[in-house]
mmCIF file of C-alpha atoms in Angstrom:
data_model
loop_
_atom_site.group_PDB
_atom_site.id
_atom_site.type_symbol
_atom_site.label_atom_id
_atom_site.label_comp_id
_atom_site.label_asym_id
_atom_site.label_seq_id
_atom_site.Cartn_x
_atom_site.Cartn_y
_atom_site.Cartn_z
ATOM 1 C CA UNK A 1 -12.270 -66.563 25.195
ATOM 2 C CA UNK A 2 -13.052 -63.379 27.133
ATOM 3 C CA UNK A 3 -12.655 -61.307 23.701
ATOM 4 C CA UNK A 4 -14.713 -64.083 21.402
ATOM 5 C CA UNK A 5 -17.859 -63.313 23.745
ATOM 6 C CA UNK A 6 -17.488 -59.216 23.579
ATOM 7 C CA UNK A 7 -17.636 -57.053 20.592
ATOM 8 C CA UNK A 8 -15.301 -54.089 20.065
ATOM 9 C CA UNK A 9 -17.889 -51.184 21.268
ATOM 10 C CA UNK A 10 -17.693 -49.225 24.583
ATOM 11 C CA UNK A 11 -20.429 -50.633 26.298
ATOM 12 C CA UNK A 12 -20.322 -54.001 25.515
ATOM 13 C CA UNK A 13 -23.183 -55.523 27.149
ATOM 14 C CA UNK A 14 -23.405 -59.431 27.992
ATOM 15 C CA UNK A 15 -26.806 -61.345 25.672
ATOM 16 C CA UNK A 16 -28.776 -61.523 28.875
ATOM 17 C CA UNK A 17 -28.098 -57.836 29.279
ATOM 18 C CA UNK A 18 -29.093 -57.381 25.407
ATOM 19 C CA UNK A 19 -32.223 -59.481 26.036
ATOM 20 C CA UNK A 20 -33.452 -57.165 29.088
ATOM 21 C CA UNK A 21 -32.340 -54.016 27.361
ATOM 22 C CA UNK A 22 -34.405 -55.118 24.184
ATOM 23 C CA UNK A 23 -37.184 -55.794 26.727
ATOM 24 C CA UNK A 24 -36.660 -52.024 28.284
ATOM 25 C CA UNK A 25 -36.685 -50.314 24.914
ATOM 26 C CA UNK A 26 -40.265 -52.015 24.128
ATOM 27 C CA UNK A 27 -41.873 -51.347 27.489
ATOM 28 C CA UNK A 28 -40.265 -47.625 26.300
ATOM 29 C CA UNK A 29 -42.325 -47.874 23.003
ATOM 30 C CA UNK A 30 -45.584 -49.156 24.677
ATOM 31 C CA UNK A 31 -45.491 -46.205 27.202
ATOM 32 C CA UNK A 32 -45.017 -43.523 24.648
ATOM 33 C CA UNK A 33 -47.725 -44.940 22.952
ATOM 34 C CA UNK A 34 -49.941 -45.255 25.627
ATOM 35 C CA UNK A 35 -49.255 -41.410 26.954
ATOM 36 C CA UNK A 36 -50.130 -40.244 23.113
ATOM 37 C CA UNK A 37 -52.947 -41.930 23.990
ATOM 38 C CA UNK A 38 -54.135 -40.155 27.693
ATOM 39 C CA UNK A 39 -53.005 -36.645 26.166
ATOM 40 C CA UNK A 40 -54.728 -37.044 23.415
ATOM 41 C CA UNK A 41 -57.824 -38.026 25.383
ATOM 42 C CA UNK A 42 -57.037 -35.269 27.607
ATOM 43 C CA UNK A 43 -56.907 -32.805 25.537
ATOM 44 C CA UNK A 44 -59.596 -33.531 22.999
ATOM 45 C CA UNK A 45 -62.417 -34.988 25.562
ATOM 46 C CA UNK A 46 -61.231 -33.538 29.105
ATOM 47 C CA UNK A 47 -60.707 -29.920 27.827
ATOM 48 C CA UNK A 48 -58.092 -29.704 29.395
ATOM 49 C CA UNK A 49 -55.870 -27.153 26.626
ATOM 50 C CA UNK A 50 -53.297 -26.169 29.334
ATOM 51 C CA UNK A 51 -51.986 -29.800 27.317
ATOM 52 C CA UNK A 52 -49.605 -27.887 24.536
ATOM 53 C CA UNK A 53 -47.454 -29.826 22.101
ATOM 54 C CA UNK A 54 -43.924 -28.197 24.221
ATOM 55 C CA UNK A 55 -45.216 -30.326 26.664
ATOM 56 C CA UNK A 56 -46.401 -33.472 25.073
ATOM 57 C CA UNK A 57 -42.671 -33.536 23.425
ATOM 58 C CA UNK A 58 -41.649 -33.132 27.427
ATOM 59 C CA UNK A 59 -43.774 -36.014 28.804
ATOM 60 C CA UNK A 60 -43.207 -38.205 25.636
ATOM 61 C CA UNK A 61 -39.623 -38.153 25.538
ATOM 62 C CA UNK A 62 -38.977 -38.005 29.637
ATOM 63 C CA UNK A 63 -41.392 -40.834 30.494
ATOM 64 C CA UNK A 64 -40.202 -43.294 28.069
ATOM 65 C CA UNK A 65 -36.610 -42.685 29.046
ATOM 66 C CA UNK A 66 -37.836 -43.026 32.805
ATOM 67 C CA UNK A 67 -39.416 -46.213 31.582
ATOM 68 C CA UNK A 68 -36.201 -47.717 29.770
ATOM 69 C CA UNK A 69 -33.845 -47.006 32.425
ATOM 70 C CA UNK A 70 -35.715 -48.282 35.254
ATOM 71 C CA UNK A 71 -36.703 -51.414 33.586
ATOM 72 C CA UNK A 72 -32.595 -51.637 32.249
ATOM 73 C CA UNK A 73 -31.691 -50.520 36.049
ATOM 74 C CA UNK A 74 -33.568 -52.697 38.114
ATOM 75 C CA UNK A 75 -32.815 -56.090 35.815
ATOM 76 C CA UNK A 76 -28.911 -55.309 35.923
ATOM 77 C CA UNK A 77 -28.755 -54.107 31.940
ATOM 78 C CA UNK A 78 -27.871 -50.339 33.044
ATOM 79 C CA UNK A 79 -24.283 -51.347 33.241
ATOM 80 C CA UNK A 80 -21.772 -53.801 31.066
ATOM 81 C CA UNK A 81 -19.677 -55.679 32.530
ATOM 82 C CA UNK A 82 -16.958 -53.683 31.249
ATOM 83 C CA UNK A 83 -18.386 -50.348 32.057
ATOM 84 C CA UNK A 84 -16.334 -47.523 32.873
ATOM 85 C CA UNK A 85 -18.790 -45.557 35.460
ATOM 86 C CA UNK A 86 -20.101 -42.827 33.113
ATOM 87 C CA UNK A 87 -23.818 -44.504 33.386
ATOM 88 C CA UNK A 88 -23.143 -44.076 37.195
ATOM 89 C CA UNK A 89 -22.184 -40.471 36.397
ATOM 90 C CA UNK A 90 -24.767 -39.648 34.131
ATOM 91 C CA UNK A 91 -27.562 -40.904 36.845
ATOM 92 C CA UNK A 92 -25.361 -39.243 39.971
ATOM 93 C CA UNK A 93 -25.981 -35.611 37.516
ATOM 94 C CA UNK A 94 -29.555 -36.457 36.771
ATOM 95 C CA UNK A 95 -29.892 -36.904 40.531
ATOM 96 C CA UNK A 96 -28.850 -33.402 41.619
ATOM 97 C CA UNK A 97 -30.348 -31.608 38.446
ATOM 98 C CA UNK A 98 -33.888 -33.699 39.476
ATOM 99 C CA UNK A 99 -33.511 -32.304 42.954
ATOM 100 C CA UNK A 100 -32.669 -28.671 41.575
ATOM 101 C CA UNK A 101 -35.303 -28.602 39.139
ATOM 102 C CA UNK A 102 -37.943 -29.727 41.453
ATOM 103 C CA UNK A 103 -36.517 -26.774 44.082
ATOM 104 C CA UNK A 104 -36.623 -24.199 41.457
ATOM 105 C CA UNK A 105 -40.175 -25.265 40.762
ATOM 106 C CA UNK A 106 -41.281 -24.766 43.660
ATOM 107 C CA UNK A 107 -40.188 -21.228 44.016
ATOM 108 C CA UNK A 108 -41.400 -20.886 40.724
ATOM 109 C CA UNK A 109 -44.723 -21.911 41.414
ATOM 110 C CA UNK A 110 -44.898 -19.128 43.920
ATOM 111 C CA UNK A 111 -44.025 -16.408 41.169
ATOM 112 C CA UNK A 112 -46.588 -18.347 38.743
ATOM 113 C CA UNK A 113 -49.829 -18.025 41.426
ATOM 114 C CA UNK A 114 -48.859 -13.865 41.635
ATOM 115 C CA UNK A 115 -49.511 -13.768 38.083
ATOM 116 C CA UNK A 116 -52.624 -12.748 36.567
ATOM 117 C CA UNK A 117 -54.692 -15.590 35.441
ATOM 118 C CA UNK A 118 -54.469 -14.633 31.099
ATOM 119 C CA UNK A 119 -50.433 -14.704 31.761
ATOM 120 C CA UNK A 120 -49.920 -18.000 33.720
ATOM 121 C CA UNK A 121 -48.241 -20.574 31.355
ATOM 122 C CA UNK A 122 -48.896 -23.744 33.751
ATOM 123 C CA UNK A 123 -47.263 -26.024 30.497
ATOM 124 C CA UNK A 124 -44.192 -24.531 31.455
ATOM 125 C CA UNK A 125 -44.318 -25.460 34.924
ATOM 126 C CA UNK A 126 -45.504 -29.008 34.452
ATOM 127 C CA UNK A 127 -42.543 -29.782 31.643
ATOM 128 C CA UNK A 128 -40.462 -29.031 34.330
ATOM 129 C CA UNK A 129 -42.101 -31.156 37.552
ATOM 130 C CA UNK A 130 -42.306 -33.872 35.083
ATOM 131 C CA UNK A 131 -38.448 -33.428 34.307
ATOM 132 C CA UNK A 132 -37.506 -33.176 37.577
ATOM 133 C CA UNK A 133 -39.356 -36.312 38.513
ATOM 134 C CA UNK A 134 -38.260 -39.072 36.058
ATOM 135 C CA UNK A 135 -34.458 -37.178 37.005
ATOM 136 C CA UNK A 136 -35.178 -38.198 40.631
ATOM 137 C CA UNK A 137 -37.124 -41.312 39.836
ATOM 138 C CA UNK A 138 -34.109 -43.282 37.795
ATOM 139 C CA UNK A 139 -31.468 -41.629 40.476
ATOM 140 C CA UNK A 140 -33.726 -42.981 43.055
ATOM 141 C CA UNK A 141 -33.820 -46.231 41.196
ATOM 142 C CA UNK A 142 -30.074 -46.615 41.000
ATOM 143 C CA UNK A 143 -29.243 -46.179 44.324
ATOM 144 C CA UNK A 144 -31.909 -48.788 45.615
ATOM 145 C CA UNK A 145 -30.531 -51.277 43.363
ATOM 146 C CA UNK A 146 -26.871 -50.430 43.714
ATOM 147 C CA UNK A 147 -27.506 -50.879 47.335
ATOM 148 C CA UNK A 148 -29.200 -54.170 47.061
ATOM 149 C CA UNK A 149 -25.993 -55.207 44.706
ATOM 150 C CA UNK A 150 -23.243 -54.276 47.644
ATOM 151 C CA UNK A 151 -25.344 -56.014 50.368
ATOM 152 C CA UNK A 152 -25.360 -59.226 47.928
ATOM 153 C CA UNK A 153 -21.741 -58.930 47.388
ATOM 154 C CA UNK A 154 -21.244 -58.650 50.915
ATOM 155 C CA UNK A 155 -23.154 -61.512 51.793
ATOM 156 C CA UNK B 1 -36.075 -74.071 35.032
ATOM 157 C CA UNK B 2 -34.387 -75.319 38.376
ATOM 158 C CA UNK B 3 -31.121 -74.332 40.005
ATOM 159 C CA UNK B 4 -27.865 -75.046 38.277
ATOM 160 C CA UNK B 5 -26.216 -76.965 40.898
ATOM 161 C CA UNK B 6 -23.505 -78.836 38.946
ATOM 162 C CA UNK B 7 -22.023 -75.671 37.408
ATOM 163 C CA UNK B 8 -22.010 -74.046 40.833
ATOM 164 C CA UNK B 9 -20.592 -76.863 42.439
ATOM 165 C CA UNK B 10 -17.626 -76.735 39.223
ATOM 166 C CA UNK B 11 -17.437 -73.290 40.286
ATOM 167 C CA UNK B 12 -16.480 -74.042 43.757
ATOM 168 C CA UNK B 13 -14.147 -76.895 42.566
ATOM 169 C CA UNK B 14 -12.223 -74.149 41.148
ATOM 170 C CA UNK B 15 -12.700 -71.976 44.035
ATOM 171 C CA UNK B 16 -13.895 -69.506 41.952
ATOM 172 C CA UNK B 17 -16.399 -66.716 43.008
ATOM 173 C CA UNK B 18 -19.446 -65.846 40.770
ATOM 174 C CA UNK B 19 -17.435 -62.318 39.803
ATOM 175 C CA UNK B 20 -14.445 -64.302 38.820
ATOM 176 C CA UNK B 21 -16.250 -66.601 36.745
ATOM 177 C CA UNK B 22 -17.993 -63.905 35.361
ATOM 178 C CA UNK B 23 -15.236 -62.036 34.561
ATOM 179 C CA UNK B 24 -13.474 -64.698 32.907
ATOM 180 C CA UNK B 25 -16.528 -65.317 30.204
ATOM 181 C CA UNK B 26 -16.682 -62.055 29.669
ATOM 182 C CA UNK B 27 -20.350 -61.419 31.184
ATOM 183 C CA UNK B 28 -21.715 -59.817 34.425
ATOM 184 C CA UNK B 29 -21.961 -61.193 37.790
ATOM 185 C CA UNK B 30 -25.614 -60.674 38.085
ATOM 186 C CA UNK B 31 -26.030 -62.715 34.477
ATOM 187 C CA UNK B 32 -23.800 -65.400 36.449
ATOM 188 C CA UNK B 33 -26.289 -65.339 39.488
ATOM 189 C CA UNK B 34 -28.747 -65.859 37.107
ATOM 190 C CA UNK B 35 -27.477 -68.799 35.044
ATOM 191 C CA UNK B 36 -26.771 -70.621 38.587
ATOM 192 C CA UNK B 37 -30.461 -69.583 39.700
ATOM 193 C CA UNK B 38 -31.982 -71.112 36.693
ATOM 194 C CA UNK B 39 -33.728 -67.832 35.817
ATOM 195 C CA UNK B 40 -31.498 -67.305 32.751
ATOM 196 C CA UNK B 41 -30.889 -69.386 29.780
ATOM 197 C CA UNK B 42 -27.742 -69.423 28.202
ATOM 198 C CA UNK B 43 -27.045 -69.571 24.264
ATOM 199 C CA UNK B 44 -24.746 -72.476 23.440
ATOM 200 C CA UNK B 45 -21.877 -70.052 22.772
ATOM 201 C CA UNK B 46 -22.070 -68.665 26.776
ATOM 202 C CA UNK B 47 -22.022 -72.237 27.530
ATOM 203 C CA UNK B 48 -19.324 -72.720 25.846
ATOM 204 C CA UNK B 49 -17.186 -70.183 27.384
ATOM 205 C CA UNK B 50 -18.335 -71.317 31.218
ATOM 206 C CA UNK B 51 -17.659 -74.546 29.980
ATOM 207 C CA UNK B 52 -14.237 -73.845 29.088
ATOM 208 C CA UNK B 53 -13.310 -72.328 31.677
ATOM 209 C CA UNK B 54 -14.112 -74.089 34.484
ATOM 210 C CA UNK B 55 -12.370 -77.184 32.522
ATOM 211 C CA UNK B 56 -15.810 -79.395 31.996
ATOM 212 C CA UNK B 57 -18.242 -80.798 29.206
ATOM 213 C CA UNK B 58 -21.733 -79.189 28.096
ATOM 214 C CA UNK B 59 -23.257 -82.528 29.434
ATOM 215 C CA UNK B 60 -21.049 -82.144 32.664
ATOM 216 C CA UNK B 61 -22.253 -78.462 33.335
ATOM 217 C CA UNK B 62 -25.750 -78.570 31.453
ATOM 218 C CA UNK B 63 -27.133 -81.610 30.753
ATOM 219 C CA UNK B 64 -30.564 -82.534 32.671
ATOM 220 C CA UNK B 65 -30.959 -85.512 33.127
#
C-alpha cells in the first residue's frame, strides 16, 4: 500500500505536498515577473542606473527562490515524508552563509564609503545584502515553522 | 469543508496516532492533520489507502451525509 502511493524518486512528496509545491513554484513565477517589472521601471523612469543586469540576475533568481521556499516551508511541502534531512541541511548552510554574508557586508560597506565616488560599485554590494537576506529569510522561516511542528507534536 | 470526525474517530479505534497513520499511507503527518481538519481534499486513491488501513469503507470514512 505504502509503495502504490510513492514513486521511486528521492524526495517523494505526498499529492497535497505536490499541490502546495505547484502553488509555490507559481507564486515563484509571478514574483520574478513582477520584479522584471519594478527594475525595469526603476531603471528606465527612476534613473536609477546603479540597477546593472549582474544584479537583476541576483534579485531575479534569489527572490523567487525566497518566494518558493517560504511558500513550500510554511505549508509543510519543504519536506517528504520520506525525507532524509538534506533540505534541513541545505537551509541550516544557507542560515550561517546569510549571517556571514550580511557580516562581511557590513565591513564591506565601510571599505565601499572610503572609496572615491567614480570607483564605488554599489551593484556589488546590493547583490550581496539581497543574498544574504533571502539566506536568512528561508533559515528564519524554517526554524519558526519547525518550531511550531515540535510544539504540535508535543501537544 | 467541515472536520473529518469519523476517520479520526477510526483512527482512535485503532489507537493509531496521526504520524502512524500517516506513515502507513505513505503521506505526511501535516497532510493527515489536514485531511482530519477538513482543509485538504483527498483524491480517491489517498482514500483508498486510509481506507484500507484503518480496516473501513469510503462511505464509512467519507461519505457526508
Amino acid at each position: 500500500m505504502k509503495e502504490s502511493l510513492r514513486k521511486d524518486t528521492k524526495q517523494d512528496f505526498d499529492e497535497r505536498q505536490l499541490l502546495e509545491r505547484g502553488k509555490a513554484f507559481r507564486n515563484a513565477f509571478y514574483t520574478a515577473l513582477f520584479d522584471v517589472l519594478i527594475l525595469y521601471a526603476l531603471n528606465e523612469f527612476a534613473g536609477l542606473k546603479f540597477i546593472d543586469p549582474e544584479f537583476i540576475c541576483y534579485f531575479l533568481i534569489w527572490t523567487s527562490v525566497a518566494v518558493f521556499l517560504h511558500t513550500a516551508i510554511w505549508y509543510d511541502a519543504f519536506e517528504a515524508p520520506n525525507d532524509t534531512g538534506e533540505g534541513r541541511m541545505v537551509v541550516i548552510i544557507w542560515g550561517v552563509c546569510g549571517a556571514f554574508l550580511l557580516l562581511s557586508t557590513v565591513l564591506r560597506t565601510a571599505a565601499y564609503l572610503g572609496l572615491p565616488k567614480e570607483e564605488r560599485d554599489i551593484g556589488n554590494l546590493l547583490n550581496t545584502v539581497v543574498t544574504a537576506l533571502c539566506m536568512l529569510s528561508i533559515f528564519i522561516t524554517y526554524a519558526l515553522k519547525r518550531r511550531r511542528r515540535q510544539r504540535y507534536e508535543e501537544e | 469543508m467541515g472536520k473529518n470526525l469519523k476517520l479520526k474517530a477510526a483512527r482512535a479505534l485503532k489507537d493509531m496516532s496521526q504520524k502512524q497513520l500517516a506513515d502507513a499511507v505513505g503521506i505526511s503527518r501535516q497532510t493527515m492533520n489536514a485531511i482530519e481538519s477538513g482543509d485538504y481534499n483527498p483524491t480517491i486513491k489517498l482514500c483508498r489507502a486510509i481506507c484500507k488501513a484503518l480496516d473501513q469503507t469510503l462511505d464509512e470514512l467519507f461519505w457526508e451525509e
